[in-house]
Short mmCIF file of C-alpha atoms and ligand atoms in Angstrom, two decimals:
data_model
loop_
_atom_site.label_atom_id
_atom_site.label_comp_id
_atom_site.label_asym_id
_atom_site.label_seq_id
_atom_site.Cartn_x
_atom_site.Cartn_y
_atom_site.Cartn_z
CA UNK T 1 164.42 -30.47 -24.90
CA UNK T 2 166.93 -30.70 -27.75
CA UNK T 3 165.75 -31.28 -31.67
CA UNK T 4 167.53 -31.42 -34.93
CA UNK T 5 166.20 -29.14 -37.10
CA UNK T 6 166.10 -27.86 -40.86
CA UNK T 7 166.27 -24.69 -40.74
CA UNK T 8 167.46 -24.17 -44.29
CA UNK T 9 167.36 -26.44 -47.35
CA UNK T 10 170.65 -28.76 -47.79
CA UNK T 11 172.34 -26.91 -44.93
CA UNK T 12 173.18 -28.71 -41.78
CA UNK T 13 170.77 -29.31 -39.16
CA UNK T 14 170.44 -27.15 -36.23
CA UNK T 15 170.39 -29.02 -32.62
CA UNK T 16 168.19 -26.74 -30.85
CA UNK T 17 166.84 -26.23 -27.55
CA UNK T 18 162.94 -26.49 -27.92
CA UNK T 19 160.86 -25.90 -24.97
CA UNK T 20 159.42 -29.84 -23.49
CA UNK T 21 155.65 -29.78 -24.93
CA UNK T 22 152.84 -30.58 -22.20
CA UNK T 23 150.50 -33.12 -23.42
CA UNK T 24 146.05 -32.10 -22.97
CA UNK T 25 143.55 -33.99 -23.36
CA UNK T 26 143.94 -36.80 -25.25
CA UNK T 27 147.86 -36.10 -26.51
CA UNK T 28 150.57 -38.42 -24.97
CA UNK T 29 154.22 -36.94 -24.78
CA UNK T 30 156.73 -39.38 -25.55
CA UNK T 31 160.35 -39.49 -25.35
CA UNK T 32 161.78 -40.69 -27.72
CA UNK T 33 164.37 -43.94 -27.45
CA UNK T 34 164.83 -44.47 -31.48
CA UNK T 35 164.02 -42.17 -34.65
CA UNK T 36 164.55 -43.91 -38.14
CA UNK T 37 166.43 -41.95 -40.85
CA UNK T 38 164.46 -42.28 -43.65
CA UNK T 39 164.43 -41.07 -47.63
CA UNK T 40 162.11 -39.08 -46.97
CA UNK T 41 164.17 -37.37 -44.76
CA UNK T 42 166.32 -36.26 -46.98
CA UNK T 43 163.31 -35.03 -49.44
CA UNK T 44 162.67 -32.82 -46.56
CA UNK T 45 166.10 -31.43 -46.27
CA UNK T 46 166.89 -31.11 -49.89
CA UNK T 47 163.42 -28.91 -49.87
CA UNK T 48 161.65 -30.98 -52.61
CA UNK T 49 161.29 -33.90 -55.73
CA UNK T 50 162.40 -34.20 -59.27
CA UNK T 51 158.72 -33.97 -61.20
CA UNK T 52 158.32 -33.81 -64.75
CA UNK T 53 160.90 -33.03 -67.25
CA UNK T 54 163.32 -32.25 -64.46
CA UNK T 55 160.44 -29.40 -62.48
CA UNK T 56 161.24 -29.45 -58.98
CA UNK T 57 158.33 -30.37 -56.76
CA UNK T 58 159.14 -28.07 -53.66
CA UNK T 59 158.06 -29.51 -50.06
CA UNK T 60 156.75 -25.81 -49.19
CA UNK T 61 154.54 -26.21 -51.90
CA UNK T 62 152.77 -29.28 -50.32
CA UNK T 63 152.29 -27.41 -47.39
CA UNK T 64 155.73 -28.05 -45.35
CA UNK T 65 156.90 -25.73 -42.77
CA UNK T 66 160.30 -25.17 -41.59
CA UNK T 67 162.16 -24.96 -39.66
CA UNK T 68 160.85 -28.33 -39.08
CA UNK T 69 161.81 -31.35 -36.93
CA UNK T 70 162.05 -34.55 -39.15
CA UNK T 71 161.35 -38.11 -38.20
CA UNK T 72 158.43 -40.53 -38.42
CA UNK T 73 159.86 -43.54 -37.40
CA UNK T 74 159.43 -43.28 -33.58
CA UNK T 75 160.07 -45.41 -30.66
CA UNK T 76 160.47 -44.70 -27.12
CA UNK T 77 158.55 -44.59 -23.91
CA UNK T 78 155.28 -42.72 -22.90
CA UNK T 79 156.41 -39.93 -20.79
CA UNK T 80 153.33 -38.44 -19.78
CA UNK T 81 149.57 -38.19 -20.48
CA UNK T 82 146.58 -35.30 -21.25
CA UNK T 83 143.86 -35.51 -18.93
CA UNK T 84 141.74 -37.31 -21.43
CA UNK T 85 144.71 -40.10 -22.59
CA UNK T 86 143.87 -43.30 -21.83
CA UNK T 87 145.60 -47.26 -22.07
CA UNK T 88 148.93 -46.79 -21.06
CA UNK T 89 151.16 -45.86 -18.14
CA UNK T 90 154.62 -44.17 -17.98
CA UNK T 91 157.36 -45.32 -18.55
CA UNK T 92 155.44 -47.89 -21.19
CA UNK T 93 157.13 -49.16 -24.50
CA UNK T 94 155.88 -47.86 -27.18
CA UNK T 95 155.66 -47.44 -31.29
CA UNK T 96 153.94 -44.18 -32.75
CA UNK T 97 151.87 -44.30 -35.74
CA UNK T 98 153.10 -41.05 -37.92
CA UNK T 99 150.71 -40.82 -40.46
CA UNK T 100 148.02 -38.95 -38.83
CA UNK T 101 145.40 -36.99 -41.05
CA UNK T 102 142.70 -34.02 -39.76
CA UNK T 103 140.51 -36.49 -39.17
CA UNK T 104 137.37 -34.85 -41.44
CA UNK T 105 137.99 -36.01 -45.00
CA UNK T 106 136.80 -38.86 -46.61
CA UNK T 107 139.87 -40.64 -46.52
CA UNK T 108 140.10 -40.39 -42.79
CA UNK T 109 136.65 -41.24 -42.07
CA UNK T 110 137.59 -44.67 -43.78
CA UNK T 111 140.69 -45.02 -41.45
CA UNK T 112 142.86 -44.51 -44.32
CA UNK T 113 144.67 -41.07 -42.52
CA UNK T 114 147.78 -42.22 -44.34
CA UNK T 115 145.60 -40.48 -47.39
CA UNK T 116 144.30 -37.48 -45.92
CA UNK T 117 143.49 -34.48 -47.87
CA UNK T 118 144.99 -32.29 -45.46
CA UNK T 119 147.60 -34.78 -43.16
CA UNK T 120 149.25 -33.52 -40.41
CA UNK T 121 152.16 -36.49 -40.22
CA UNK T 122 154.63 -36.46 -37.62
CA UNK T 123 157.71 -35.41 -38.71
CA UNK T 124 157.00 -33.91 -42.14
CA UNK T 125 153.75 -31.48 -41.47
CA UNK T 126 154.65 -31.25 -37.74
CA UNK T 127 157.83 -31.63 -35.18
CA UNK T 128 159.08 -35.43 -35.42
CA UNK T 129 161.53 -37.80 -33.51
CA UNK T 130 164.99 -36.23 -34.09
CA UNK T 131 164.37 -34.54 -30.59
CA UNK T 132 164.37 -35.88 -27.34
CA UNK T 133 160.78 -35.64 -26.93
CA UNK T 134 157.92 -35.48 -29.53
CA UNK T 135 154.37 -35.02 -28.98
CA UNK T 136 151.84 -36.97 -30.48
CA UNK T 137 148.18 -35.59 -31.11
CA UNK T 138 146.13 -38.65 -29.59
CA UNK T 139 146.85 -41.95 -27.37
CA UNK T 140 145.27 -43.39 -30.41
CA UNK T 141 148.42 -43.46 -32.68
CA UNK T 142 150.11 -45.16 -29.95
CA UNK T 143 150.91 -48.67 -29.59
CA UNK T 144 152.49 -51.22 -27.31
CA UNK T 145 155.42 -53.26 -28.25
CA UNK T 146 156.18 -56.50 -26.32
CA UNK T 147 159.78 -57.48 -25.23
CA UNK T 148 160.45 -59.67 -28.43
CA UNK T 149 161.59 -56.43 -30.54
CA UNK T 150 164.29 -54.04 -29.45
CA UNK T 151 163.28 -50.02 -29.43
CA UNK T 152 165.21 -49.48 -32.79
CA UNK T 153 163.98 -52.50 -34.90
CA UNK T 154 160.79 -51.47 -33.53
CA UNK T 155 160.92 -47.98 -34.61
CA UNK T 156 161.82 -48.79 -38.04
CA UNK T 157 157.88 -50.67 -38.51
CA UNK T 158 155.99 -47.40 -38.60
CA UNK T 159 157.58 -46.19 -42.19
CA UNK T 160 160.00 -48.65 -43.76
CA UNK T 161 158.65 -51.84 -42.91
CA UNK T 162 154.53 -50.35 -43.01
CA UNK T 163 155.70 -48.83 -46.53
CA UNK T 164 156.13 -52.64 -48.15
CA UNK T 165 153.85 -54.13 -45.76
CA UNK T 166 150.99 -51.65 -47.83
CA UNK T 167 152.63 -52.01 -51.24
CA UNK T 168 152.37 -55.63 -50.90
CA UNK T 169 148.84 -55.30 -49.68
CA UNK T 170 147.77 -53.21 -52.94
CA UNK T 171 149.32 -55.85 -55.50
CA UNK T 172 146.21 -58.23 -53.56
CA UNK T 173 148.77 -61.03 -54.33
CA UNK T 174 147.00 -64.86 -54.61
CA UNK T 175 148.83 -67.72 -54.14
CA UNK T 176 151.05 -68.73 -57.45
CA UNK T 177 150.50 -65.42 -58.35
CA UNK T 178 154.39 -63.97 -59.94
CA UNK T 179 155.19 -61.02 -58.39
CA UNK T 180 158.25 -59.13 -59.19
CA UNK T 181 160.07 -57.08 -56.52
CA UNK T 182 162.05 -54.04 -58.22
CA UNK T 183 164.66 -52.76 -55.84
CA UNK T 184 166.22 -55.15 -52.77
CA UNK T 185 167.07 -52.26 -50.50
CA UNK T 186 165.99 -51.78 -47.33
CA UNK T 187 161.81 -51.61 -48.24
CA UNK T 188 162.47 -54.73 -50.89
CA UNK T 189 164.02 -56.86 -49.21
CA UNK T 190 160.97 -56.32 -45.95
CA UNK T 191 158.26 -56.57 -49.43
CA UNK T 192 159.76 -60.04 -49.77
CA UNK T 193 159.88 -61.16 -46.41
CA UNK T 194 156.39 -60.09 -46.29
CA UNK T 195 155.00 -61.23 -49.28
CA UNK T 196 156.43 -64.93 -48.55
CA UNK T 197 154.93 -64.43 -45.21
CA UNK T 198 151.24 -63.94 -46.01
CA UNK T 199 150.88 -64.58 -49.68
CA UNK T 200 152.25 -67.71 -51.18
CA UNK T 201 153.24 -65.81 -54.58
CA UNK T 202 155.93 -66.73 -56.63
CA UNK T 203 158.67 -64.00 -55.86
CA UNK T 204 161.27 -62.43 -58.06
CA UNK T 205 163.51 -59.93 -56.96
CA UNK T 206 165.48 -57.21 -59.72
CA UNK T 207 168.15 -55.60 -58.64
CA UNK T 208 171.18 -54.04 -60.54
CA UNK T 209 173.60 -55.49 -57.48
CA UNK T 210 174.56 -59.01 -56.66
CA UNK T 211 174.87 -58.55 -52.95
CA UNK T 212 171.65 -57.30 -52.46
CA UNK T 213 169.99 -59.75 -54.48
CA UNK T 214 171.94 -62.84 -52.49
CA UNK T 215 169.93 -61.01 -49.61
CA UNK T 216 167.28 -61.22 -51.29
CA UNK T 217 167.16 -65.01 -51.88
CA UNK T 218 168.23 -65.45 -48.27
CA UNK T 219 164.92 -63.30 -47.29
CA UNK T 220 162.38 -65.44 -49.52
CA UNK T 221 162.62 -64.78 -52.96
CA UNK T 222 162.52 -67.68 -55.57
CA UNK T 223 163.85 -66.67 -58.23
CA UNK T 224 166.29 -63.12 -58.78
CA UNK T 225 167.29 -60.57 -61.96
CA UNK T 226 170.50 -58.61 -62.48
CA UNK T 227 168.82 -56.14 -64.64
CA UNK T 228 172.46 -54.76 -65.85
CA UNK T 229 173.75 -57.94 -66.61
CA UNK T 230 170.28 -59.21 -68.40
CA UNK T 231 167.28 -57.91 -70.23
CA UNK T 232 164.89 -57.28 -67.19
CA UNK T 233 162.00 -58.15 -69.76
CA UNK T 234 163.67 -61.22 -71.55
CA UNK T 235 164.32 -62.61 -67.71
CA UNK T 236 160.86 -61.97 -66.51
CA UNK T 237 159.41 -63.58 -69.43
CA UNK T 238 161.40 -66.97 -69.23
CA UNK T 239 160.76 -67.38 -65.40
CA UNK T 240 157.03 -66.84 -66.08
CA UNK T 241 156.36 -69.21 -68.91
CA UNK T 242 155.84 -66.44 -71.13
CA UNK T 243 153.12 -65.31 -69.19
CA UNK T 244 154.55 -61.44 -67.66
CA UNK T 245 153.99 -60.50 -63.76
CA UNK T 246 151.09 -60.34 -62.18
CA UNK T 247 152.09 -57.93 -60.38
CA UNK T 248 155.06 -56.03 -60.24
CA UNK T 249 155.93 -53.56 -56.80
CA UNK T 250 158.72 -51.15 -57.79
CA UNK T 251 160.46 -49.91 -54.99
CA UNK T 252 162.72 -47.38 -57.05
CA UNK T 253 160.04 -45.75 -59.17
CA UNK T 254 162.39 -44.33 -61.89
CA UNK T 255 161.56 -44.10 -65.36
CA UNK T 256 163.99 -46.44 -66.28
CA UNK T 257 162.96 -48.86 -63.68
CA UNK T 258 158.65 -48.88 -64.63
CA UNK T 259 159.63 -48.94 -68.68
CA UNK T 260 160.47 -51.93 -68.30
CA UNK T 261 157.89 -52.94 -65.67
CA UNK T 262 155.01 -52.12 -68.18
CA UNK T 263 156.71 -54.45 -70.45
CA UNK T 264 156.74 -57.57 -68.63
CA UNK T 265 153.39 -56.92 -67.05
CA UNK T 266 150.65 -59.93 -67.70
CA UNK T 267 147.31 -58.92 -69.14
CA UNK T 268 144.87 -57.47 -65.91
CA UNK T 269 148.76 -57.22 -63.44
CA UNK T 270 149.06 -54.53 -60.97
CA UNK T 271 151.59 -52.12 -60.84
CA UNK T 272 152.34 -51.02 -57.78
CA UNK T 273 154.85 -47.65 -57.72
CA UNK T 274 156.24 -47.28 -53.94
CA UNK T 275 159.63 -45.65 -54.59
CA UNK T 276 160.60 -41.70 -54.65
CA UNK T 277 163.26 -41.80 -57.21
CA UNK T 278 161.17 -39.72 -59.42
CA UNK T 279 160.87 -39.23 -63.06
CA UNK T 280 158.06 -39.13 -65.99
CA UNK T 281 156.87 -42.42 -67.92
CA UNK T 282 155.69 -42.43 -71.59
CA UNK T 283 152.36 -45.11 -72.04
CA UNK T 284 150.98 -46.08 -74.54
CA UNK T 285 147.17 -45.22 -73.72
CA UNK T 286 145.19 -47.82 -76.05
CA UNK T 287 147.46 -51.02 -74.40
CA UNK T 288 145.70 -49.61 -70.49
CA UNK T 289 142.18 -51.41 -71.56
CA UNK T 290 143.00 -53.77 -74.06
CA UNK T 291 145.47 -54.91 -71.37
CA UNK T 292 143.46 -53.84 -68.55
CA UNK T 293 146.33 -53.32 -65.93
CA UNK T 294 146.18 -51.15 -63.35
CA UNK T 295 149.01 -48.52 -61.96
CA UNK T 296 148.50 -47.99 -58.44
CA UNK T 297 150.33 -45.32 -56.32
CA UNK T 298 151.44 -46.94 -52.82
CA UNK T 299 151.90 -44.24 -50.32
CA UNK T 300 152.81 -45.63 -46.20
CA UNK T 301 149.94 -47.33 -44.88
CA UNK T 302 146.74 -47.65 -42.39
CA UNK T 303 147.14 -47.70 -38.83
CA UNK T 304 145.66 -50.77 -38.72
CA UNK T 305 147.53 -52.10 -41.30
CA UNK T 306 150.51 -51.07 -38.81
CA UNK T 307 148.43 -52.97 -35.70
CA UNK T 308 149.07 -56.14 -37.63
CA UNK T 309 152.63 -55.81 -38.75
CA UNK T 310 153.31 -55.32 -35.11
CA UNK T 311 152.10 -59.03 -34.69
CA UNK T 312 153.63 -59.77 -37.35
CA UNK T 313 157.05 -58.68 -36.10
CA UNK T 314 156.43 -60.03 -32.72
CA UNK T 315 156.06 -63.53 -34.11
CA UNK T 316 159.49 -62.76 -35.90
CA UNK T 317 157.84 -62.63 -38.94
CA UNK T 318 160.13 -59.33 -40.09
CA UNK T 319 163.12 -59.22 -39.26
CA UNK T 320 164.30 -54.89 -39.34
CA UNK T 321 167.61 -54.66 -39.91
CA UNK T 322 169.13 -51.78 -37.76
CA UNK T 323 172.75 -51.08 -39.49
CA UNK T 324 173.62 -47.53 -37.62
CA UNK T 325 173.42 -45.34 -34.92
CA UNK T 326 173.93 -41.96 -34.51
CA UNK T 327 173.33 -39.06 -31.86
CA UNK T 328 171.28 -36.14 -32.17
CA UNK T 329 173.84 -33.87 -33.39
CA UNK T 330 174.99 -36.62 -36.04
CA UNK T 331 172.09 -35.74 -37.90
CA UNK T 332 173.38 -34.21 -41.04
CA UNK T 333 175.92 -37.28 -41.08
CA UNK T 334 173.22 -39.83 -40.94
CA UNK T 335 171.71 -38.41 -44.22
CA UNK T 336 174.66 -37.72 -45.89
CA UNK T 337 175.59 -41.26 -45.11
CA UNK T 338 171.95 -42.54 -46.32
CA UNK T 339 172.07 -39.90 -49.32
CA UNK T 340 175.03 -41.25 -50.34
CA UNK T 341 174.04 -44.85 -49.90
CA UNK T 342 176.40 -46.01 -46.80
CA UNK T 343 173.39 -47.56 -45.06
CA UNK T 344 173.06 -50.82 -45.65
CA UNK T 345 170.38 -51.33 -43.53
CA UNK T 346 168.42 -48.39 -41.61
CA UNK T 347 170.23 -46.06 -39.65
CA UNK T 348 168.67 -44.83 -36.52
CA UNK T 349 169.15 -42.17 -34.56
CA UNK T 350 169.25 -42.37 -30.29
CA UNK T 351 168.23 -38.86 -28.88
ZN1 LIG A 1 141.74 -36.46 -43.64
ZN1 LIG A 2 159.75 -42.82 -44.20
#
């Protein structure tokens, strides 16, 4: 089978021929239809994060292997089945969970895999869906999509869309509630859909660009902040009766972006940090209690959490927006484009 590969950081990816895995015992082989391109992605080719005071957080160090297949987001059919897979049939339509853990630590033995000690994701600690075929560990992280969503909206559900739908989830958003939406990309602009969905909270969206935050009224938010043309904090306040946020979910995660968050935040708010921008934040420590807000660190989400976004989706809850396609050996372009932020939507790619 073919695969795009790293093989080196920030060098161009490497279609090669891999031999087809066999699936045993409970493993499914799938091939694959649809593969997101995702940030991440490019994390994983640029070899690491910005950390503090500008440290580079390399992906080796987290226990990444290359060369290594990328892709999480995966859609496509089930090929074939180990002896011991069960539930589905060739040829089948299906979505594959990603975020798979060893299945021993606390975390996992909670169903919270996403959180595993030692995880074993698709696509970042193992071979992914830039290949023709990918092999996933258990017919458990396998499940069936109806008609109602094409492969590569549906392939998109597993990261992007599961990303917001678990941020939103960790703000525990009440109805009235004001929650603020930092960043109407791609993962704000599905927050928002979601959060009008299944919440009822009062949503603002911040964004330093017009366009996107026109999308984001169209998608459900009430109210929206150009945080280059006004004070983000100023804006916040006046929309929310003086009171702050509730809860704020910030999508870019940049110190610029949660300095400001902290200061708009209501006495016992949630701040939720989803994005990978990077960067350090300066607190002050006595204003945590006598505020009593809490930072919380959003990272993908549950398989079941992704069992009911997939109803959620069929009912046309979500709508993914799929902006680009690209073949196997367009690889390097489709992060290059997404790097350089020529996506407006996701870009998939079609093995
Ligand atoms: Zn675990
Ligand atoms: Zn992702």
């Amino acid at each position: 089978m073919k695969s795009a590969r790293i093989v080196k950081a920030n060098e161009p990816l490497e279609v090669q021929e891999l031999e087809t895995p066999k699936p045993r015992g409970s493993q499914v082989l799938i091939k694959v239809e649809s593969s997101g391109v995702c940030h991440s992605d490019i994390h994983l080719w640029e070899g690491g994060y910005e950390g503090l005071e500008g440290q580079f957080l390399k992906t080796t160090d987290r226990g990444v292997n290359y060369p290594l297949t990328p892709g999480h987001e995966i859609a496509g059919i089930v090929d074939s089945l180990g002896e011991e897979a069960e539930g589905f049939t060739k040829n089948e339509k299906v979505l594959v969970y990603p975020w798979i853990g060893e299945g021993r630590c606390p975390a996992c033995r909670i169903g919270q895999e996403n959180l595993c000690d030692k995880p074993r994701s698709l696509g970042i600690y193992r071979d992914g869906g830039y290949a023709e075929y990918v092999l996933v560990p258990s017919y458990r992280y396998i499940l069936k999509m109806g008609d109602e969503l094409d492969t590569d909206a549906s392939a998109t559900l597993s990261c992007s869309a599961l990303t917001a739908y678990g941020a939103v989830k960790n703000a525990n958003l009440k109805p009235n509630d004001n929650v603020v939406i930092v960043g109407a990309g791609g993962l704000g602009l599905m927050a928002i859909q979601l959060a009008k969905a299944v919440t009822g909270s009062k949503i603002i969206a911040m964004d330093l660009n017009d366009e996107k935050l026109e999308a984001a009224k169209k998608n459900g938010a009430d109210n929206t902040i150009n945080s280059k043309k006004e004070d983000p904090v100023k804006a916040v306040m006046e929309l929310t009766d003086k009171m702050g946020a509730d809860a704020v979910v910030d999508f870019v995660n940049a110190s610029k972006t949660v300095e400001s968050d902290i200061q708009f935040l209501r006495r016992r708010a949630k701040l939720v940090l989803v994005g990978l921008f990077g960067g350090e934040l300066k607190l002050s420590l006595v204003s945590m209690p006598t505020r009593a807000y809490r930072l919380i660190g959003s990272y993908t989400g549950t398989l079941s959490e992704l069992v009911e976004l997939v109803s959620l989706a069929r009912r046309g809850v979500i709508k993914p927006l799929v902006s680009n396609r690209f073949k196997l050996n367009q690889a390097t372009e489709a992060l290059t484009m997404l790097k350089e932020g020529k996506i407006l939507g996701r870009g998939v790619i079609n093995p």
